[in-house]
Amino acid sequence: MKKLMYVAACVLALGFAACDSDDDTVDCTEAKTAYVDAAINYAEDGSIEKCNAYKTAIEVFLNNGCTEDEAEIKTLEGELNRLGDCTIATRVCLKCTNNGIILEVCRGENGNAFIVEKEEDRDTGIAFDKYIELSNCDVGN
């Protein structure tokens, strides 16, 4: 029984020692620079690879508590939601006018039109192609 307790104590000690590594520390300034750079790269390219890099950079920034600004957190969480699983390589967005109001509308992962808002994109529940057909839209960013 003493040998079993000794083995268990050694395993626990090694486990705690392995988890207490300083190499896992994230420099928040570098993390913010990384997600901003990734956003620029994704905006220029729009590939699945760039999307995944952008998404990972945002997750690293958020998961390591690099900001306490609730507005920034909410914006980045909205961006993660918009990116989804990055299966749609290039984000298609248009400027559309409905009832005299100009909106930015993007194709979502599910094929629906999403209206871009400050806090979080809003799913219209209408297929993107149908929304474009029914609206006055111009190619946007």
PDB file of C-alpha atoms in Angstrom:
ATOM      1  CA  MET A   1       0.000   0.000   0.000  1.00  0.00           C
ATOM      2  CA  LYS A   2       2.887   2.345   0.816  1.00  0.00           C
ATOM      3  CA  LYS A   3       4.395   1.712  -2.625  1.00  0.00           C
ATOM      4  CA  LEU A   4       1.089   2.583  -4.293  1.00  0.00           C
ATOM      5  CA  MET A   5       0.843   5.824  -2.312  1.00  0.00           C
ATOM      6  CA  TYR A   6       4.455   6.654  -3.187  1.00  0.00           C
ATOM      7  CA  VAL A   7       3.815   6.068  -6.922  1.00  0.00           C
ATOM      8  CA  ALA A   8       0.640   8.178  -6.795  1.00  0.00           C
ATOM      9  CA  ALA A   9       2.516  11.009  -5.033  1.00  0.00           C
ATOM     10  CA  CYS A  10       5.303  10.923  -7.623  1.00  0.00           C
ATOM     11  CA  VAL A  11       2.843  10.995 -10.521  1.00  0.00           C
ATOM     12  CA  LEU A  12       0.999  13.953  -9.002  1.00  0.00           C
ATOM     13  CA  ALA A  13       4.248  15.813  -8.327  1.00  0.00           C
ATOM     14  CA  LEU A  14       5.432  15.294 -11.893  1.00  0.00           C
ATOM     15  CA  GLY A  15       2.045  16.337 -13.227  1.00  0.00           C
ATOM     16  CA  PHE A  16       2.061  19.600 -11.285  1.00  0.00           C
ATOM     17  CA  ALA A  17       5.671  20.308 -12.238  1.00  0.00           C
ATOM     18  CA  ALA A  18       4.914  19.774 -15.923  1.00  0.00           C
ATOM     19  CA  CYS A  19       1.922  22.138 -15.803  1.00  0.00           C
ATOM     20  CA  ASP A  20       3.903  24.912 -14.117  1.00  0.00           C
ATOM     21  CA  SER A  21       5.872  25.973 -17.176  1.00  0.00           C
ATOM     22  CA  ASP A  22       6.735  29.615 -17.892  1.00  0.00           C
ATOM     23  CA  ASP A  23       6.894  28.797 -21.612  1.00  0.00           C
ATOM     24  CA  ASP A  24       3.081  28.941 -21.806  1.00  0.00           C
ATOM     25  CA  THR A  25       2.933  32.660 -20.962  1.00  0.00           C
ATOM     26  CA  VAL A  26       1.441  34.811 -23.702  1.00  0.00           C
ATOM     27  CA  ASP A  27       2.678  38.352 -24.303  1.00  0.00           C
ATOM     28  CA  CYS A  28      -0.566  40.281 -24.806  1.00  0.00           C
ATOM     29  CA  THR A  29       1.065  42.996 -26.893  1.00  0.00           C
ATOM     30  CA  GLU A  30       2.362  40.346 -29.288  1.00  0.00           C
ATOM     31  CA  ALA A  31      -1.025  38.583 -29.222  1.00  0.00           C
ATOM     32  CA  LYS A  32      -2.830  41.797 -30.208  1.00  0.00           C
ATOM     33  CA  THR A  33      -0.316  42.506 -32.964  1.00  0.00           C
ATOM     34  CA  ALA A  34      -0.742  38.927 -34.197  1.00  0.00           C
ATOM     35  CA  TYR A  35      -4.543  39.175 -34.437  1.00  0.00           C
ATOM     36  CA  VAL A  36      -4.416  42.599 -36.124  1.00  0.00           C
ATOM     37  CA  ASP A  37      -1.861  41.301 -38.657  1.00  0.00           C
ATOM     38  CA  ALA A  38      -3.971  38.175 -39.196  1.00  0.00           C
ATOM     39  CA  ALA A  39      -7.045  40.362 -39.799  1.00  0.00           C
ATOM     40  CA  ILE A  40      -5.163  42.339 -42.458  1.00  0.00           C
ATOM     41  CA  ASN A  41      -3.898  39.152 -44.100  1.00  0.00           C
ATOM     42  CA  TYR A  42      -7.399  37.656 -44.102  1.00  0.00           C
ATOM     43  CA  ALA A  43      -8.901  40.844 -45.570  1.00  0.00           C
ATOM     44  CA  GLU A  44      -6.326  40.767 -48.383  1.00  0.00           C
ATOM     45  CA  ASP A  45      -6.533  37.036 -49.147  1.00  0.00           C
ATOM     46  CA  GLY A  46      -9.758  35.579 -47.702  1.00  0.00           C
ATOM     47  CA  SER A  47      -8.508  31.986 -47.954  1.00  0.00           C
ATOM     48  CA  ILE A  48      -9.492  29.258 -45.514  1.00  0.00           C
ATOM     49  CA  GLU A  49      -5.882  29.175 -44.285  1.00  0.00           C
ATOM     50  CA  LYS A  50      -5.877  32.933 -43.534  1.00  0.00           C
ATOM     51  CA  CYS A  51      -9.309  32.646 -41.923  1.00  0.00           C
ATOM     52  CA  ASN A  52      -8.088  29.900 -39.589  1.00  0.00           C
ATOM     53  CA  ALA A  53      -4.960  31.913 -38.706  1.00  0.00           C
ATOM     54  CA  TYR A  54      -7.097  34.977 -37.945  1.00  0.00           C
ATOM     55  CA  LYS A  55      -9.518  32.955 -35.852  1.00  0.00           C
ATOM     56  CA  THR A  56      -6.681  31.311 -33.887  1.00  0.00           C
ATOM     57  CA  ALA A  57      -5.034  34.682 -33.236  1.00  0.00           C
ATOM     58  CA  ILE A  58      -8.292  36.097 -31.841  1.00  0.00           C
ATOM     59  CA  GLU A  59      -8.798  33.020 -29.645  1.00  0.00           C
ATOM     60  CA  VAL A  60      -5.260  33.290 -28.227  1.00  0.00           C
ATOM     61  CA  PHE A  61      -5.840  36.970 -27.450  1.00  0.00           C
ATOM     62  CA  LEU A  62      -9.192  36.346 -25.750  1.00  0.00           C
ATOM     63  CA  ASN A  63      -8.349  33.078 -23.965  1.00  0.00           C
ATOM     64  CA  ASN A  64      -5.301  34.612 -22.297  1.00  0.00           C
ATOM     65  CA  GLY A  65      -7.218  37.562 -20.829  1.00  0.00           C
ATOM     66  CA  CYS A  66      -5.388  40.134 -22.920  1.00  0.00           C
ATOM     67  CA  THR A  67      -8.245  42.602 -22.647  1.00  0.00           C
ATOM     68  CA  GLU A  68     -10.818  43.506 -20.036  1.00  0.00           C
ATOM     69  CA  ASP A  69     -12.602  45.941 -22.351  1.00  0.00           C
ATOM     70  CA  GLU A  70     -16.112  44.487 -22.635  1.00  0.00           C
ATOM     71  CA  ALA A  71     -16.758  46.196 -25.969  1.00  0.00           C
ATOM     72  CA  GLU A  72     -13.585  44.746 -27.476  1.00  0.00           C
ATOM     73  CA  ILE A  73     -14.386  41.299 -26.093  1.00  0.00           C
ATOM     74  CA  LYS A  74     -17.899  41.445 -27.514  1.00  0.00           C
ATOM     75  CA  THR A  75     -16.605  42.627 -30.902  1.00  0.00           C
ATOM     76  CA  LEU A  76     -14.027  39.841 -31.092  1.00  0.00           C
ATOM     77  CA  GLU A  77     -16.555  37.218 -29.990  1.00  0.00           C
ATOM     78  CA  GLY A  78     -18.865  38.492 -32.737  1.00  0.00           C
ATOM     79  CA  GLU A  79     -16.021  38.210 -35.225  1.00  0.00           C
ATOM     80  CA  LEU A  80     -15.366  34.608 -34.128  1.00  0.00           C
ATOM     81  CA  ASN A  81     -19.060  33.887 -34.572  1.00  0.00           C
ATOM     82  CA  ARG A  82     -19.015  35.431 -38.046  1.00  0.00           C
ATOM     83  CA  LEU A  83     -15.924  33.462 -39.072  1.00  0.00           C
ATOM     84  CA  GLY A  84     -17.513  30.200 -37.976  1.00  0.00           C
ATOM     85  CA  ASP A  85     -15.434  27.200 -38.983  1.00  0.00           C
ATOM     86  CA  CYS A  86     -13.871  29.049 -41.958  1.00  0.00           C
ATOM     87  CA  THR A  87     -15.450  26.704 -44.512  1.00  0.00           C
ATOM     88  CA  ILE A  88     -16.470  29.641 -46.696  1.00  0.00           C
ATOM     89  CA  ALA A  89     -13.094  30.801 -47.965  1.00  0.00           C
ATOM     90  CA  THR A  90     -13.935  34.302 -49.159  1.00  0.00           C
ATOM     91  CA  ARG A  91     -16.393  36.492 -47.345  1.00  0.00           C
ATOM     92  CA  VAL A  92     -18.874  38.007 -49.770  1.00  0.00           C
ATOM     93  CA  CYS A  93     -20.318  41.321 -48.606  1.00  0.00           C
ATOM     94  CA  LEU A  94     -22.444  43.877 -50.385  1.00  0.00           C
ATOM     95  CA  LYS A  95     -23.833  47.314 -49.551  1.00  0.00           C
ATOM     96  CA  CYS A  96     -27.605  47.054 -49.866  1.00  0.00           C
ATOM     97  CA  THR A  97     -30.348  49.651 -49.647  1.00  0.00           C
ATOM     98  CA  ASN A  98     -33.680  48.620 -48.136  1.00  0.00           C
ATOM     99  CA  ASN A  99     -36.369  51.194 -47.356  1.00  0.00           C
ATOM    100  CA  GLY A 100     -33.786  53.959 -47.758  1.00  0.00           C
ATOM    101  CA  ILE A 101     -31.410  52.409 -45.224  1.00  0.00           C
ATOM    102  CA  ILE A 102     -27.935  51.327 -46.375  1.00  0.00           C
ATOM    103  CA  LEU A 103     -26.759  48.078 -44.771  1.00  0.00           C
ATOM    104  CA  GLU A 104     -23.709  45.876 -45.170  1.00  0.00           C
ATOM    105  CA  VAL A 105     -24.937  42.364 -45.910  1.00  0.00           C
ATOM    106  CA  CYS A 106     -22.675  39.298 -45.994  1.00  0.00           C
ATOM    107  CA  ARG A 107     -23.147  35.660 -46.928  1.00  0.00           C
ATOM    108  CA  GLY A 108     -23.011  33.525 -43.795  1.00  0.00           C
ATOM    109  CA  GLU A 109     -21.763  29.970 -43.399  1.00  0.00           C
ATOM    110  CA  ASN A 110     -25.320  28.691 -43.581  1.00  0.00           C
ATOM    111  CA  GLY A 111     -25.927  30.495 -46.892  1.00  0.00           C
ATOM    112  CA  ASN A 112     -28.175  33.140 -45.317  1.00  0.00           C
ATOM    113  CA  ALA A 113     -27.728  36.880 -45.557  1.00  0.00           C
ATOM    114  CA  PHE A 114     -26.273  38.427 -42.408  1.00  0.00           C
ATOM    115  CA  ILE A 115     -26.641  42.121 -41.662  1.00  0.00           C
ATOM    116  CA  VAL A 116     -23.399  43.482 -40.233  1.00  0.00           C
ATOM    117  CA  GLU A 117     -23.956  45.388 -37.007  1.00  0.00           C
ATOM    118  CA  LYS A 118     -21.544  46.795 -34.433  1.00  0.00           C
ATOM    119  CA  GLU A 119     -22.199  44.214 -31.745  1.00  0.00           C
ATOM    120  CA  GLU A 120     -22.851  41.063 -33.721  1.00  0.00           C
ATOM    121  CA  ASP A 121     -23.960  40.089 -37.217  1.00  0.00           C
ATOM    122  CA  ARG A 122     -27.706  39.422 -37.469  1.00  0.00           C
ATOM    123  CA  ASP A 123     -28.996  36.457 -39.466  1.00  0.00           C
ATOM    124  CA  THR A 124     -31.893  37.586 -41.660  1.00  0.00           C
ATOM    125  CA  GLY A 125     -33.153  34.034 -42.108  1.00  0.00           C
ATOM    126  CA  ILE A 126     -33.272  34.678 -45.864  1.00  0.00           C
ATOM    127  CA  ALA A 127     -30.948  33.004 -48.362  1.00  0.00           C
ATOM    128  CA  PHE A 128     -28.191  35.424 -49.416  1.00  0.00           C
ATOM    129  CA  ASP A 129     -29.001  35.130 -53.135  1.00  0.00           C
ATOM    130  CA  LYS A 130     -32.709  35.771 -52.500  1.00  0.00           C
ATOM    131  CA  TYR A 131     -31.912  38.780 -50.256  1.00  0.00           C
ATOM    132  CA  ILE A 132     -29.699  40.248 -53.005  1.00  0.00           C
ATOM    133  CA  GLU A 133     -32.407  39.623 -55.598  1.00  0.00           C
ATOM    134  CA  LEU A 134     -34.973  41.510 -53.485  1.00  0.00           C
ATOM    135  CA  SER A 135     -32.670  44.396 -52.537  1.00  0.00           C
ATOM    136  CA  ASN A 136     -30.782  47.193 -54.246  1.00  0.00           C
ATOM    137  CA  CYS A 137     -27.178  46.038 -53.671  1.00  0.00           C
ATOM    138  CA  ASP A 138     -23.754  47.200 -54.843  1.00  0.00           C
ATOM    139  CA  VAL A 139     -20.460  45.348 -54.438  1.00  0.00           C
ATOM    140  CA  GLY A 140     -19.007  46.365 -51.068  1.00  0.00           C
ATOM    141  CA  ASN A 141     -15.830  45.568 -49.201  1.00  0.00           C
TER     142      ASN A 141
END
